[in-house]
């Protein structure tokens, strides 16, 4: 693995943490628009990572970083405060984000055949 490629994966991981943190704040503040915005950000980051890196790992790295960040944000602090409320929106964000991240990371990469863009055999 080359240094620029490794740097790209590190940037995708940092972006996954940032998207997870921002989504956790937005999804509860502007329900249901914030929830949709947060889930679209997860899809955009993971699918964009696949396309930019040209590999499925480009979607898996930000999805994994997003999941770790969001799961750490769900834990209660010693003071009793926590970021997520017990509501449908929070569960939709947690489960929907994980589902969409995995879905984007496992999309098949189908290479296009070389040659002119016409039907074969015609």
Protein backbone atom coordinates (compact mmCIF):
# COMPACT_ATOMS: atom_id res chain seq x y z
CA UNK A 1 0.00 0.00 0.00
CA UNK A 2 1.42 3.36 -1.00
CA UNK A 3 1.65 6.37 1.28
CA UNK A 4 -0.93 8.46 -0.63
CA UNK A 5 -3.41 5.60 -0.54
CA UNK A 6 -2.87 5.10 3.19
CA UNK A 7 -3.30 8.85 3.68
CA UNK A 8 -6.58 8.68 1.78
CA UNK A 9 -7.86 5.96 4.08
CA UNK A 10 -6.85 7.97 7.14
CA UNK A 11 -8.72 10.99 5.78
CA UNK A 12 -11.78 8.81 5.13
CA UNK A 13 -11.63 7.50 8.71
CA UNK A 14 -11.43 11.03 10.12
CA UNK A 15 -14.32 12.08 7.87
CA UNK A 16 -16.33 9.08 9.14
CA UNK A 17 -15.83 10.19 12.75
CA UNK A 18 -16.81 13.77 11.88
CA UNK A 19 -19.90 12.70 9.94
CA UNK A 20 -20.96 10.42 12.80
CA UNK A 21 -20.55 13.17 15.38
CA UNK A 22 -22.32 15.80 13.28
CA UNK A 23 -25.09 13.37 12.40
CA UNK A 24 -25.64 12.53 16.06
CA UNK A 25 -26.21 16.21 16.79
CA UNK A 26 -28.29 17.00 13.70
CA UNK A 27 -30.62 13.98 13.70
CA UNK A 28 -32.17 14.91 17.03
CA UNK A 29 -32.25 18.65 16.48
CA UNK A 30 -34.25 18.82 13.24
CA UNK A 31 -36.38 15.68 13.17
CA UNK A 32 -37.18 14.25 10.55
CA UNK A 33 -35.16 16.45 8.17
CA UNK A 34 -32.04 16.16 10.30
CA UNK A 35 -32.31 12.38 10.31
CA UNK A 36 -32.52 12.27 6.52
CA UNK A 37 -29.62 14.70 6.22
CA UNK A 38 -27.47 12.63 8.58
CA UNK A 39 -28.24 9.38 6.74
CA UNK A 40 -27.55 11.01 3.36
CA UNK A 41 -24.19 12.18 4.69
CA UNK A 42 -23.29 8.59 5.63
CA UNK A 43 -24.28 7.33 2.18
CA UNK A 44 -22.42 10.13 0.43
CA UNK A 45 -19.25 9.54 2.42
CA UNK A 46 -19.21 5.76 2.03
CA UNK A 47 -20.19 5.68 -1.63
CA UNK A 48 -17.83 8.55 -2.40
CA UNK A 49 -15.03 6.67 -0.64
CA UNK A 50 -15.66 3.62 -2.82
CA UNK A 51 -15.57 5.70 -6.00
CA UNK A 52 -12.54 7.82 -5.04
CA UNK A 53 -10.40 4.95 -3.79
CA UNK A 54 -11.60 2.48 -6.43
CA UNK A 55 -11.97 -0.28 -3.85
CA UNK A 56 -14.59 -1.50 -1.40
CA UNK A 57 -12.26 -0.66 1.46
CA UNK A 58 -12.83 3.00 0.55
CA UNK A 59 -16.39 2.58 1.80
CA UNK A 60 -15.62 0.21 4.64
CA UNK A 61 -13.12 2.46 6.40
CA UNK A 62 -15.46 5.46 6.84
CA UNK A 63 -18.37 3.14 7.68
CA UNK A 64 -16.31 1.47 10.40
CA UNK A 65 -15.09 4.79 11.79
CA UNK A 66 -18.65 6.14 11.73
CA UNK A 67 -19.93 3.10 13.61
CA UNK A 68 -17.23 3.30 16.29
CA UNK A 69 -17.80 7.03 16.78
CA UNK A 70 -21.58 6.70 17.03
CA UNK A 71 -21.40 3.74 19.40
CA UNK A 72 -19.01 5.67 21.65
CA UNK A 73 -21.43 8.60 21.63
CA UNK A 74 -24.30 6.34 22.79
CA UNK A 75 -22.60 5.45 26.06
CA UNK A 76 -23.69 7.35 29.16
CA UNK A 77 -21.24 9.57 30.95
CA UNK A 78 -20.61 9.38 34.74
CA UNK A 79 -22.77 12.48 35.18
CA UNK A 80 -25.69 10.64 33.63
CA UNK A 81 -25.72 12.65 30.41
CA UNK A 82 -25.83 11.06 27.00
CA UNK A 83 -26.20 12.36 23.48
CA UNK A 84 -28.98 10.12 22.17
CA UNK A 85 -32.52 10.10 23.49
CA UNK A 86 -34.65 6.97 23.56
CA UNK A 87 -36.75 7.61 20.49
CA UNK A 88 -37.47 6.28 17.05
CA UNK A 89 -35.15 8.81 15.39
CA UNK A 90 -32.12 7.71 17.39
CA UNK A 91 -32.65 4.06 16.60
CA UNK A 92 -33.28 4.84 12.94
CA UNK A 93 -30.02 6.80 12.85
CA UNK A 94 -28.01 4.05 14.53
CA UNK A 95 -29.38 1.07 12.65
CA UNK A 96 -30.03 2.89 9.37
CA UNK A 97 -26.54 4.38 9.30
CA UNK A 98 -24.93 1.01 9.93
CA UNK A 99 -27.09 -0.64 7.27
CA UNK A 100 -26.42 2.06 4.68
CA UNK A 101 -22.68 2.12 5.41
CA UNK A 102 -22.38 -1.63 4.94
CA UNK A 103 -24.54 -1.49 1.83
CA UNK A 104 -22.36 1.18 0.22
CA UNK A 105 -19.15 -0.62 1.21
CA UNK A 106 -20.28 -3.91 -0.36
CA UNK A 107 -21.54 -2.61 -3.67
CA UNK A 108 -19.92 -4.52 -6.52
CA UNK A 109 -17.33 -2.72 -8.58
CA UNK A 110 -18.16 -3.72 -12.14
CA UNK A 111 -15.45 -2.63 -14.58
CA UNK A 112 -16.55 -1.48 -17.98
CA UNK A 113 -15.14 -3.41 -20.95
CA UNK A 114 -12.62 -1.53 -23.06
CA UNK A 115 -13.62 -0.35 -26.48
CA UNK A 116 -16.24 1.84 -28.08
CA UNK A 117 -19.57 2.27 -26.27
CA UNK A 118 -21.63 0.07 -28.59
CA UNK A 119 -23.33 -3.29 -28.23
CA UNK A 120 -21.08 -6.25 -28.77
CA UNK A 121 -21.68 -8.29 -31.89
CA UNK A 122 -23.53 -5.55 -33.80
